[in-house]
Structure formats: structure tokens, C-alpha cells
PDB file of N, CA and C in Angstrom:
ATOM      1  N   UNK A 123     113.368  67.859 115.183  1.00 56.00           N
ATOM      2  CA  UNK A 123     114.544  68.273 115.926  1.00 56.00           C
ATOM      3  C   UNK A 123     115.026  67.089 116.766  1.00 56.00           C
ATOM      4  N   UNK A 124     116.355  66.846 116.635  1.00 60.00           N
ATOM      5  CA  UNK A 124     116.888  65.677 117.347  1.00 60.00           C
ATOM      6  C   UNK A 124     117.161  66.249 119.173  1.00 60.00           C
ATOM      7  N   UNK A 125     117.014  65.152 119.744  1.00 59.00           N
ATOM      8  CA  UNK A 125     117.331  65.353 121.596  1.00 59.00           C
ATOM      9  C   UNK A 125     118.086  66.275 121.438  1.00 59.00           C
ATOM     10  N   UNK A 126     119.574  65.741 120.474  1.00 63.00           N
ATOM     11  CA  UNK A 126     120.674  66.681 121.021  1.00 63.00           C
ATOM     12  C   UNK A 126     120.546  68.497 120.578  1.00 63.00           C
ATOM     13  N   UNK A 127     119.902  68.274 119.417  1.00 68.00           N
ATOM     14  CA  UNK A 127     119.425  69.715 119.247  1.00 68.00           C
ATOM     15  C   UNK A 127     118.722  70.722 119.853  1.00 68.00           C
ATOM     16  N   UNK A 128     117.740  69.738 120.619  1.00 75.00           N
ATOM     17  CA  UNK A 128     117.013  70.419 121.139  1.00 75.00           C
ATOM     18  C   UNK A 128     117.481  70.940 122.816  1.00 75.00           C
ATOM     19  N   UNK A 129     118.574  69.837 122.967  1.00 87.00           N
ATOM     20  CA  UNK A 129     119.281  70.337 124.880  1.00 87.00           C
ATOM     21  C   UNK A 129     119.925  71.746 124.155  1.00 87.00           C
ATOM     22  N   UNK A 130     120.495  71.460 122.945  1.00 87.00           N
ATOM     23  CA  UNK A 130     121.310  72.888 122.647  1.00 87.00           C
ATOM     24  C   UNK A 130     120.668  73.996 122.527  1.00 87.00           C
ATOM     25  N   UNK A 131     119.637  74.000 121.820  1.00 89.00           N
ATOM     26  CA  UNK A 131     118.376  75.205 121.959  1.00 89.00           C
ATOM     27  C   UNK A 131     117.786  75.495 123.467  1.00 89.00           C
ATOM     28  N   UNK A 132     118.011  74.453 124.792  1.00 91.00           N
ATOM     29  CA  UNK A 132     116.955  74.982 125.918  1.00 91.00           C
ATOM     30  C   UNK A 132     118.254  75.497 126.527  1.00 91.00           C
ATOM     31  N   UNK A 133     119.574  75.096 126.058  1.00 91.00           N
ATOM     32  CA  UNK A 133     120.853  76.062 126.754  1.00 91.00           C
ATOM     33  C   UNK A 133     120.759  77.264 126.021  1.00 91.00           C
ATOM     34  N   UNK A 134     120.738  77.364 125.086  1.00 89.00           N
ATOM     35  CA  UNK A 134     120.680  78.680 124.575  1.00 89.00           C
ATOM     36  C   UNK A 134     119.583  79.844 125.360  1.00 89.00           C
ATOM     37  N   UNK A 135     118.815  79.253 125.226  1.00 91.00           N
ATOM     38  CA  UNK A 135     117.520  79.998 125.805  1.00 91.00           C
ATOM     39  C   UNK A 135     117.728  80.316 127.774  1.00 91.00           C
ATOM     40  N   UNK A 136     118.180  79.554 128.299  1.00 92.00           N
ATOM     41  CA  UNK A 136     118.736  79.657 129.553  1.00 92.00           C
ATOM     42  C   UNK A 136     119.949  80.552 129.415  1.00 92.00           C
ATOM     43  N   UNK A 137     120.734  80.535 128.737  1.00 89.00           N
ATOM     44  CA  UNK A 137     121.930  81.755 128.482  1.00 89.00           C
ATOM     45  C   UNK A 137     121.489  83.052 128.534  1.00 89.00           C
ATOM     46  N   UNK A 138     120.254  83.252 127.013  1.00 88.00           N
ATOM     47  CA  UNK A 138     119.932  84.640 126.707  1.00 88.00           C
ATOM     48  C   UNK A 138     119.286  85.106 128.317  1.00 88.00           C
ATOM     49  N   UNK A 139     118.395  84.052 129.260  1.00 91.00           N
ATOM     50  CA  UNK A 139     117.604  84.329 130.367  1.00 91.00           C
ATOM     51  C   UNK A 139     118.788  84.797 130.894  1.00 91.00           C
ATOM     52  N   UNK A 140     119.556  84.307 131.464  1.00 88.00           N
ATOM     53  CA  UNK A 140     120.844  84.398 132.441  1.00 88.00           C
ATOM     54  C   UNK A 140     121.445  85.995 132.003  1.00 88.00           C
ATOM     55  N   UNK A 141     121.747  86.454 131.083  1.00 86.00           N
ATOM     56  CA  UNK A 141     122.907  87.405 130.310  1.00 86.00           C
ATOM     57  C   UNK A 141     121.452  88.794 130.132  1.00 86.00           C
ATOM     58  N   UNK A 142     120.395  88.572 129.998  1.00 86.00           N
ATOM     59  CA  UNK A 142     119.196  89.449 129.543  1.00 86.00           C
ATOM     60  C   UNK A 142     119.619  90.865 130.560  1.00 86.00           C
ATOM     61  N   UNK A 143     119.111  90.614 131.919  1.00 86.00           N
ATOM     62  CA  UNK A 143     119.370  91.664 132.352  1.00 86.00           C
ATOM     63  C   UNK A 143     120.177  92.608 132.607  1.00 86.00           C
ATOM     64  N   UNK A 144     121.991  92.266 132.413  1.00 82.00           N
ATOM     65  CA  UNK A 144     122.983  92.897 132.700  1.00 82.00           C
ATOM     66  C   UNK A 144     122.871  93.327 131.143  1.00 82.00           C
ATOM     67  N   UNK A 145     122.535  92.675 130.019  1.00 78.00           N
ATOM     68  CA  UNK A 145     122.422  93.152 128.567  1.00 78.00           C
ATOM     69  C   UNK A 145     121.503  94.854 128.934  1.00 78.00           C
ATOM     70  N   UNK A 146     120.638  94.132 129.328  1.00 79.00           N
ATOM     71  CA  UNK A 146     119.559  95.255 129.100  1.00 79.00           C
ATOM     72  C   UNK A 146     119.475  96.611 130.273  1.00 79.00           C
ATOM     73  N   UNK A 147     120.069  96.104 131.133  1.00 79.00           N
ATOM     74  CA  UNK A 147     120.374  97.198 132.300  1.00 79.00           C
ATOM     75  C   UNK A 147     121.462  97.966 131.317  1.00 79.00           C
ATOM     76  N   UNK A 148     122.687  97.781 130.603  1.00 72.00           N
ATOM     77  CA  UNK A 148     123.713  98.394 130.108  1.00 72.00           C
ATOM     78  C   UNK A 148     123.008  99.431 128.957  1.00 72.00           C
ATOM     79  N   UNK A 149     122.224  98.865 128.021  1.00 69.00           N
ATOM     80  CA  UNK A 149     121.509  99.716 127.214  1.00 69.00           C
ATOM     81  C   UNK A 149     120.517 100.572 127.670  1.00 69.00           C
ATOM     82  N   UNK A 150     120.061 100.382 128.843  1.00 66.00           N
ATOM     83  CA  UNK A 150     118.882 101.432 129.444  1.00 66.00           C
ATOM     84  C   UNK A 150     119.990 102.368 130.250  1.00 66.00           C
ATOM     85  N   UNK A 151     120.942 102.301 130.775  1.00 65.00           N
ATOM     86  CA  UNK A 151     121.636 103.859 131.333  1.00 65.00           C
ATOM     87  C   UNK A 151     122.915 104.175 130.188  1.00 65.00           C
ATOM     88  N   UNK A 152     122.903 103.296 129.017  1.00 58.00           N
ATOM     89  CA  UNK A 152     123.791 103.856 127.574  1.00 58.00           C
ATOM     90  C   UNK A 152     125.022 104.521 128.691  1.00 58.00           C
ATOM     91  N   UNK A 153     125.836 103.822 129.327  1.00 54.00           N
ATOM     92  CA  UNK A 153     126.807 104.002 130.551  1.00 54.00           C
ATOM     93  C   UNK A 153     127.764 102.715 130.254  1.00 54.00           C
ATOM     94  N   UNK A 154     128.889 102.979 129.489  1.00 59.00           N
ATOM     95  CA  UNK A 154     129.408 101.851 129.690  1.00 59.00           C
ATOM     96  C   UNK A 154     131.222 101.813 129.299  1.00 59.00           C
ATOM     97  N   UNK A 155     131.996 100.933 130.128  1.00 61.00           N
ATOM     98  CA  UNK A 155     132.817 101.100 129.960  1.00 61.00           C
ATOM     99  C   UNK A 155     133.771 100.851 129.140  1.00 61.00           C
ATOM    100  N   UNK A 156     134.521 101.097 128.075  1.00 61.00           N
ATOM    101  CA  UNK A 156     134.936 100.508 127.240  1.00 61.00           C
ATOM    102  C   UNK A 156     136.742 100.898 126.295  1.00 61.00           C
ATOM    103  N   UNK A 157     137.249  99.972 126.018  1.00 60.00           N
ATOM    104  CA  UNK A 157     138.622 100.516 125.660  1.00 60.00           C
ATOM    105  C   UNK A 157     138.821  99.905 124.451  1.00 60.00           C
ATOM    106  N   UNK A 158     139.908  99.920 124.061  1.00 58.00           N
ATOM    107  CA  UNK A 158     140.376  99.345 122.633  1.00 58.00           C
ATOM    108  C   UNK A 158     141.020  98.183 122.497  1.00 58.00           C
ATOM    109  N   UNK A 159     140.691  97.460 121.743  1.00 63.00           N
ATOM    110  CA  UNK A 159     141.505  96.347 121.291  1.00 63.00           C
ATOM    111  C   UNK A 159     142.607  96.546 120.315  1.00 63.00           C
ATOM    112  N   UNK A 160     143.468  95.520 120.209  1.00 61.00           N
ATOM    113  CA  UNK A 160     144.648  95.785 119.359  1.00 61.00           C
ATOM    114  C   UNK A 160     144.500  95.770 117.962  1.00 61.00           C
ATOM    115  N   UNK A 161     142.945  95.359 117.303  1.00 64.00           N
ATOM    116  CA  UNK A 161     142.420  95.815 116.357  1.00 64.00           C
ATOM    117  C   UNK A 161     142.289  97.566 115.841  1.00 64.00           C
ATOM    118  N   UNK A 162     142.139  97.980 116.974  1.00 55.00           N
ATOM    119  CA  UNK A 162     141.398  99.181 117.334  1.00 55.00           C
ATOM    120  C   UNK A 162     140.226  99.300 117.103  1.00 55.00           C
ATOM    121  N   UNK A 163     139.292  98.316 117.505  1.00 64.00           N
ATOM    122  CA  UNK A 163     138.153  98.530 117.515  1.00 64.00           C
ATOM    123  C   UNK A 163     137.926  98.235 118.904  1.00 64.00           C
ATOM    124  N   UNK A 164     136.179  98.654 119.387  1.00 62.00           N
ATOM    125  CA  UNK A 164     135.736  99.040 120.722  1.00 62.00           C
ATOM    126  C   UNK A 164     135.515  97.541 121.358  1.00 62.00           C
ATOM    127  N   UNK A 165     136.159  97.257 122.988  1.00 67.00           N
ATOM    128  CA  UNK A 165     135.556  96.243 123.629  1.00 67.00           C
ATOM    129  C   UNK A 165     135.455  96.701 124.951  1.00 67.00           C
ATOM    130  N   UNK A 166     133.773  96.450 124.771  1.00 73.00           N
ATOM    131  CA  UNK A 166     132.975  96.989 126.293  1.00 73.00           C
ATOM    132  C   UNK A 166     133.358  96.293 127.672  1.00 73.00           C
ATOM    133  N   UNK A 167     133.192  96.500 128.392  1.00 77.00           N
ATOM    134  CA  UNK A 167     133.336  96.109 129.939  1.00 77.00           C
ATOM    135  C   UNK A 167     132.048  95.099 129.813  1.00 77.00           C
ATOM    136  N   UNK A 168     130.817  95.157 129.475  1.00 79.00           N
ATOM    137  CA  UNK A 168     129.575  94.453 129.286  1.00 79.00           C
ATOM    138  C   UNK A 168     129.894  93.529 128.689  1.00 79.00           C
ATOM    139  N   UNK A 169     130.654  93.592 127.128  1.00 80.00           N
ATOM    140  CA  UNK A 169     131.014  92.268 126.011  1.00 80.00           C
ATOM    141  C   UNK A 169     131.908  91.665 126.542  1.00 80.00           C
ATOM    142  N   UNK A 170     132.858  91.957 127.344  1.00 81.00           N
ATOM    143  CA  UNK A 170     133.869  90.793 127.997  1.00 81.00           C
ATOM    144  C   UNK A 170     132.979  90.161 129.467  1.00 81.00           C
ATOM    145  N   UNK A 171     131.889  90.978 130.440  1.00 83.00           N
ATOM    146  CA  UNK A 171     131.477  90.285 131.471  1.00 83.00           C
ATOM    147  C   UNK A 171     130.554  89.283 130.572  1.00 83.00           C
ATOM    148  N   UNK A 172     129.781  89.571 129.965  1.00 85.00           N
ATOM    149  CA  UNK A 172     128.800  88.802 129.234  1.00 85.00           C
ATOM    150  C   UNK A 172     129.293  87.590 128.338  1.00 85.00           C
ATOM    151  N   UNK A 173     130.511  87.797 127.666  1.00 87.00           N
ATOM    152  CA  UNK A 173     131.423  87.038 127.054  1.00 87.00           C
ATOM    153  C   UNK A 173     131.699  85.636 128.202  1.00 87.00           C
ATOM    154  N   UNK A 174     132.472  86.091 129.228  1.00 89.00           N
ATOM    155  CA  UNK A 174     132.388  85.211 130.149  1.00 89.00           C
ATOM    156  C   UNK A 174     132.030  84.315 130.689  1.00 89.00           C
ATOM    157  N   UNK A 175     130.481  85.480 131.514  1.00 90.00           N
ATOM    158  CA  UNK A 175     129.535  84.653 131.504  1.00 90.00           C
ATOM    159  C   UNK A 175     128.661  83.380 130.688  1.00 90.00           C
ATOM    160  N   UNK A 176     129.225  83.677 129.375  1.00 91.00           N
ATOM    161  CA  UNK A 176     128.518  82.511 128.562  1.00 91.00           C
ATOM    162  C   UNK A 176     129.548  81.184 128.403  1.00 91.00           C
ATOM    163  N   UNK A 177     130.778  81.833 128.263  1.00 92.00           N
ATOM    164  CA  UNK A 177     131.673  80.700 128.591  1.00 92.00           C
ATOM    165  C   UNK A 177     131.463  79.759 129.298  1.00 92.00           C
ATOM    166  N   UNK A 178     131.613  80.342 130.986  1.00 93.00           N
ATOM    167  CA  UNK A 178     131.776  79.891 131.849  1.00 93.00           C
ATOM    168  C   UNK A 178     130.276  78.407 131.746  1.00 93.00           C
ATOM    169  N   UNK A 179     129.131  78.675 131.834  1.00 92.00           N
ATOM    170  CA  UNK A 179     127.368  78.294 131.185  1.00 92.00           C
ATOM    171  C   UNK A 179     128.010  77.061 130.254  1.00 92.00           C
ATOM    172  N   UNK A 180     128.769  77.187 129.216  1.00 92.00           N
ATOM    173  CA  UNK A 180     128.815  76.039 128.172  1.00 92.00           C
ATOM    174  C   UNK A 180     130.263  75.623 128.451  1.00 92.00           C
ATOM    175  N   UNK A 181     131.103  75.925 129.295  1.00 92.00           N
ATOM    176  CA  UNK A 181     132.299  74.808 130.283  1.00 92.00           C
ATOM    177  C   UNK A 181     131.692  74.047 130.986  1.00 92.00           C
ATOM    178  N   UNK A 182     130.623  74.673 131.758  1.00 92.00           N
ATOM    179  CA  UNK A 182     130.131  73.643 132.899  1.00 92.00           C
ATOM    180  C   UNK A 182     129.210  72.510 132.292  1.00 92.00           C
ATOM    181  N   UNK A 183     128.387  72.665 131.006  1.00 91.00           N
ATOM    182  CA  UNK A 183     127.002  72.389 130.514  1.00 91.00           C
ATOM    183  C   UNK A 183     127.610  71.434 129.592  1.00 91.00           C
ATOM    184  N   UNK A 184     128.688  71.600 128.449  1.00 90.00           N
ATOM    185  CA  UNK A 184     129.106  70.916 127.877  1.00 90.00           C
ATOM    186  C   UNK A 184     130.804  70.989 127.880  1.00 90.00           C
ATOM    187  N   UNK A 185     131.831  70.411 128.888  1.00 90.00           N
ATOM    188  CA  UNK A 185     132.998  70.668 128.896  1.00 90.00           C
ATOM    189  C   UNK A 185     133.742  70.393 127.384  1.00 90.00           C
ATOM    190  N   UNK A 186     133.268  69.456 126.834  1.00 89.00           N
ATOM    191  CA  UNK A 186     134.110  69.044 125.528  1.00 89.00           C
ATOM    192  C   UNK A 186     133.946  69.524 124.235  1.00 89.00           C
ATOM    193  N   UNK A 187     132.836  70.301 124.615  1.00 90.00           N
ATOM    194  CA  UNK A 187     132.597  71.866 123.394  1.00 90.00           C
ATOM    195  C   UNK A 187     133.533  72.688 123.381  1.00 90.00           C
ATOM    196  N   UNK A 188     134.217  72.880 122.124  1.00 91.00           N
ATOM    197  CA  UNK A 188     135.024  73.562 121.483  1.00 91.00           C
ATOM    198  C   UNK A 188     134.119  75.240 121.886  1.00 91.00           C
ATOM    199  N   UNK A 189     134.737  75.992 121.467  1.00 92.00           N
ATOM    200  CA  UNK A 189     134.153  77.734 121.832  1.00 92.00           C
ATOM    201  C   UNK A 189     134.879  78.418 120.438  1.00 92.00           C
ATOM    202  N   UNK A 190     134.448  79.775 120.332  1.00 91.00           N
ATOM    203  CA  UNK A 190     134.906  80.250 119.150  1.00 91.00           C
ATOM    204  C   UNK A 190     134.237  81.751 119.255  1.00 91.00           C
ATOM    205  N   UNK A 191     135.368  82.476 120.407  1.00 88.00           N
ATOM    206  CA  UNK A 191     134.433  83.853 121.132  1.00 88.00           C
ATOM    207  C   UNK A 191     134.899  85.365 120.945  1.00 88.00           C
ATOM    208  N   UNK A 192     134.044  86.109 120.112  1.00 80.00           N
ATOM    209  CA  UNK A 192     134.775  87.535 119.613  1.00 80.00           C
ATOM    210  C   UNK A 192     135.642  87.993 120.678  1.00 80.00           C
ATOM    211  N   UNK A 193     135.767  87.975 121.641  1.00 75.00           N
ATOM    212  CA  UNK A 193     136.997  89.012 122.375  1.00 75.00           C
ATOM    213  C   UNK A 193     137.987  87.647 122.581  1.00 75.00           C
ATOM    214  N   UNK A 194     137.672  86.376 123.287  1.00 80.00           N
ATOM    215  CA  UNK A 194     138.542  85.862 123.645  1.00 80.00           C
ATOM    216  C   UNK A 194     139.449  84.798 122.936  1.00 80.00           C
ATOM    217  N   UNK A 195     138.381  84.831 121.792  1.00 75.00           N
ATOM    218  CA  UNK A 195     139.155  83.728 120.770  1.00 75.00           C
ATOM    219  C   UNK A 195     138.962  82.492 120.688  1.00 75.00           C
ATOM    220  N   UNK A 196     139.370  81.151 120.948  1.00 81.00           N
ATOM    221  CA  UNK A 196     138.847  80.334 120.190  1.00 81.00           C
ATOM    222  C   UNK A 196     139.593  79.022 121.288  1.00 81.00           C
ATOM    223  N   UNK A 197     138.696  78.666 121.966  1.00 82.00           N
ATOM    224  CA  UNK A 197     138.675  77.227 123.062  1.00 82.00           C
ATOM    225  C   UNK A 197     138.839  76.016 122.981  1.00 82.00           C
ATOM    226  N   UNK A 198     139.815  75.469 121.898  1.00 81.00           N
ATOM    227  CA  UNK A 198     139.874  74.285 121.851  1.00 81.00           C
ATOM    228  C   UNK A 198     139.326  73.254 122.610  1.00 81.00           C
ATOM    229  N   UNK A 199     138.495  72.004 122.451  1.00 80.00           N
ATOM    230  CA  UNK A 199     138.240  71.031 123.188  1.00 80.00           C
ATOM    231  C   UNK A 199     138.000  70.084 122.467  1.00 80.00           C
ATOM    232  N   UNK A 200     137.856  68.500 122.998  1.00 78.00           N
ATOM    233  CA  UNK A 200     137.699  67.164 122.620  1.00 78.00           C
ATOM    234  C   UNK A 200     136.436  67.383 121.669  1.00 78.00           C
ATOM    235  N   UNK A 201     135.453  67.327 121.288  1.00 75.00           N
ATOM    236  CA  UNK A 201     134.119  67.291 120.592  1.00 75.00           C
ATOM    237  C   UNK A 201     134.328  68.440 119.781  1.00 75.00           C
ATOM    238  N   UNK A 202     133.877  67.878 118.214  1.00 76.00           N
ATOM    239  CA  UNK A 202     133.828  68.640 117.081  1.00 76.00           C
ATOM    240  C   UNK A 202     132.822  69.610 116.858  1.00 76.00           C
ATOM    241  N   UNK A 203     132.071  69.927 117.848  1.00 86.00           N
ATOM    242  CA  UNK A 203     130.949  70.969 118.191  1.00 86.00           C
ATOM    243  C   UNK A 203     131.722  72.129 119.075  1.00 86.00           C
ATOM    244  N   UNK A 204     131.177  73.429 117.730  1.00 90.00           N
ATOM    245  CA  UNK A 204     131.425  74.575 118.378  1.00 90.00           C
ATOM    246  C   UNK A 204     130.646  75.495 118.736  1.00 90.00           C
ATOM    247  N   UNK A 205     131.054  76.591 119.669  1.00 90.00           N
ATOM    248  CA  UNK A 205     130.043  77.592 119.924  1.00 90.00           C
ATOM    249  C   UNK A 205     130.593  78.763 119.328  1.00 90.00           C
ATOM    250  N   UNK A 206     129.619  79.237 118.616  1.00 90.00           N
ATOM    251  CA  UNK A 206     130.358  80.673 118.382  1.00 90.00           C
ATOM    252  C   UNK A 206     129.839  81.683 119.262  1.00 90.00           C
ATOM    253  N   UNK A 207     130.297  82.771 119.326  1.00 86.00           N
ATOM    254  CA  UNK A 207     129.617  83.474 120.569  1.00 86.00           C
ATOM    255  C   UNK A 207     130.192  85.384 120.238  1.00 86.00           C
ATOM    256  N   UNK A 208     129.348  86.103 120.224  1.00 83.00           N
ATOM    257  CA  UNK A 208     129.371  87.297 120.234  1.00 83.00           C
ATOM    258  C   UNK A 208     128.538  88.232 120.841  1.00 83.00           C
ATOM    259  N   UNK A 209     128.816  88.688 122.011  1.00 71.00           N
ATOM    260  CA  UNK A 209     128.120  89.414 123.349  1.00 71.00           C
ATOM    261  C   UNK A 209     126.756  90.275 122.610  1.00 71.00           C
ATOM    262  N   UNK A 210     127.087  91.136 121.406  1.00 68.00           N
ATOM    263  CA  UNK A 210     125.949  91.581 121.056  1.00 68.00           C
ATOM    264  C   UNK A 210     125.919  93.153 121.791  1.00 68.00           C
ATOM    265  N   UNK A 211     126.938  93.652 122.389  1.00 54.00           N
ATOM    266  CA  UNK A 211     126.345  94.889 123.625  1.00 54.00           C
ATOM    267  C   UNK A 211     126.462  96.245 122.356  1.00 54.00           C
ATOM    268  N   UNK A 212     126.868  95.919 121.317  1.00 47.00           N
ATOM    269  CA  UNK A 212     126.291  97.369 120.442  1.00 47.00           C
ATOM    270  C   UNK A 212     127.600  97.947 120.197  1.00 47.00           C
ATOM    271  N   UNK A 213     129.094  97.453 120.311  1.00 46.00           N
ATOM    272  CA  UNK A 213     130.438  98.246 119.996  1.00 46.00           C
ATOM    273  C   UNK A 213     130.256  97.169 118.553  1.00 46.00           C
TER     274      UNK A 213
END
């Protein structure tokens, strides 16, 4: 595994730490808020805070990473490295 692979794997792993408990608090009271997209499919109050939150983690960590995020769409930036990103909360 190269350096750069491997900073990308200990961010990852610091993300899932960071995002774990509001993940897992949402599935233990199955309580959650959620409306429709112009798809008409379901987007949770959890998949857009969590969505965010990971954004916000790989703006600060790597600004010139491109993004590529189920609710919000797709982040253009300088560096040909992208993130794809999908909250995971179960809609």
C-alpha cells in the first residue's frame, strides 16, 4: 500500500469513527425523519446530516478532492481524485 493510500484509508476509518454514533443512535430508536426527493425516492434527515458531515471531514482533509455525493451531487475540484460517498442510513 502506497503513503498516499494508506492517509486515505486512516481518513476513512476516522470518518466511519466520527459518523458511527449518530449512524447507530438513528437505527437503535428506528425514529427518523425523512421526505422525498424529486426522484421520489426517500432522503433521511440522518443521510443529509451524515452526508455533510463527511463532506465537510474531506474539504478540510483534502480541499482539492473532487466529491461525488448521493443527495448532494457532485463537487468539482482541482485533483483528479474522487470521493464517492453514500450515508448508508437504510432509505
Amino acid at each position: 500500500m502506497t503513503p498516499v493510500h494508506k492517509n486515505y484509508r486512516q481518513s476513512c476509518a476516522a470518518i466511519i469513527k466520527k459518523i458511527e454514533p449518530l449512524l447507530k443512535s438513528s437505527f437503535e430508536k428506528h425514529v427518523t425523519k425523512s421526505m422525498f426527493k424529486s426522484d421520489a425516492s426517500y432522503l433521511s434527515e440522518v443521510d443529509e446530516i451524515i452526508e455533510n458531515q463527511i463532506i465537510t471531514f474531506i474539504e478540510k482533509k483534502y480541499p482539492e478532492d473532487s466529491i461525488q455525493a448521493e443527495e448532494s451531487g457532485t463537487h468539482h475540484k482541482k485533483n483528479a481524485t474522487t470521493w464517492h460517498i453514500d450515508p448508508l442510513d437504510g432509505t
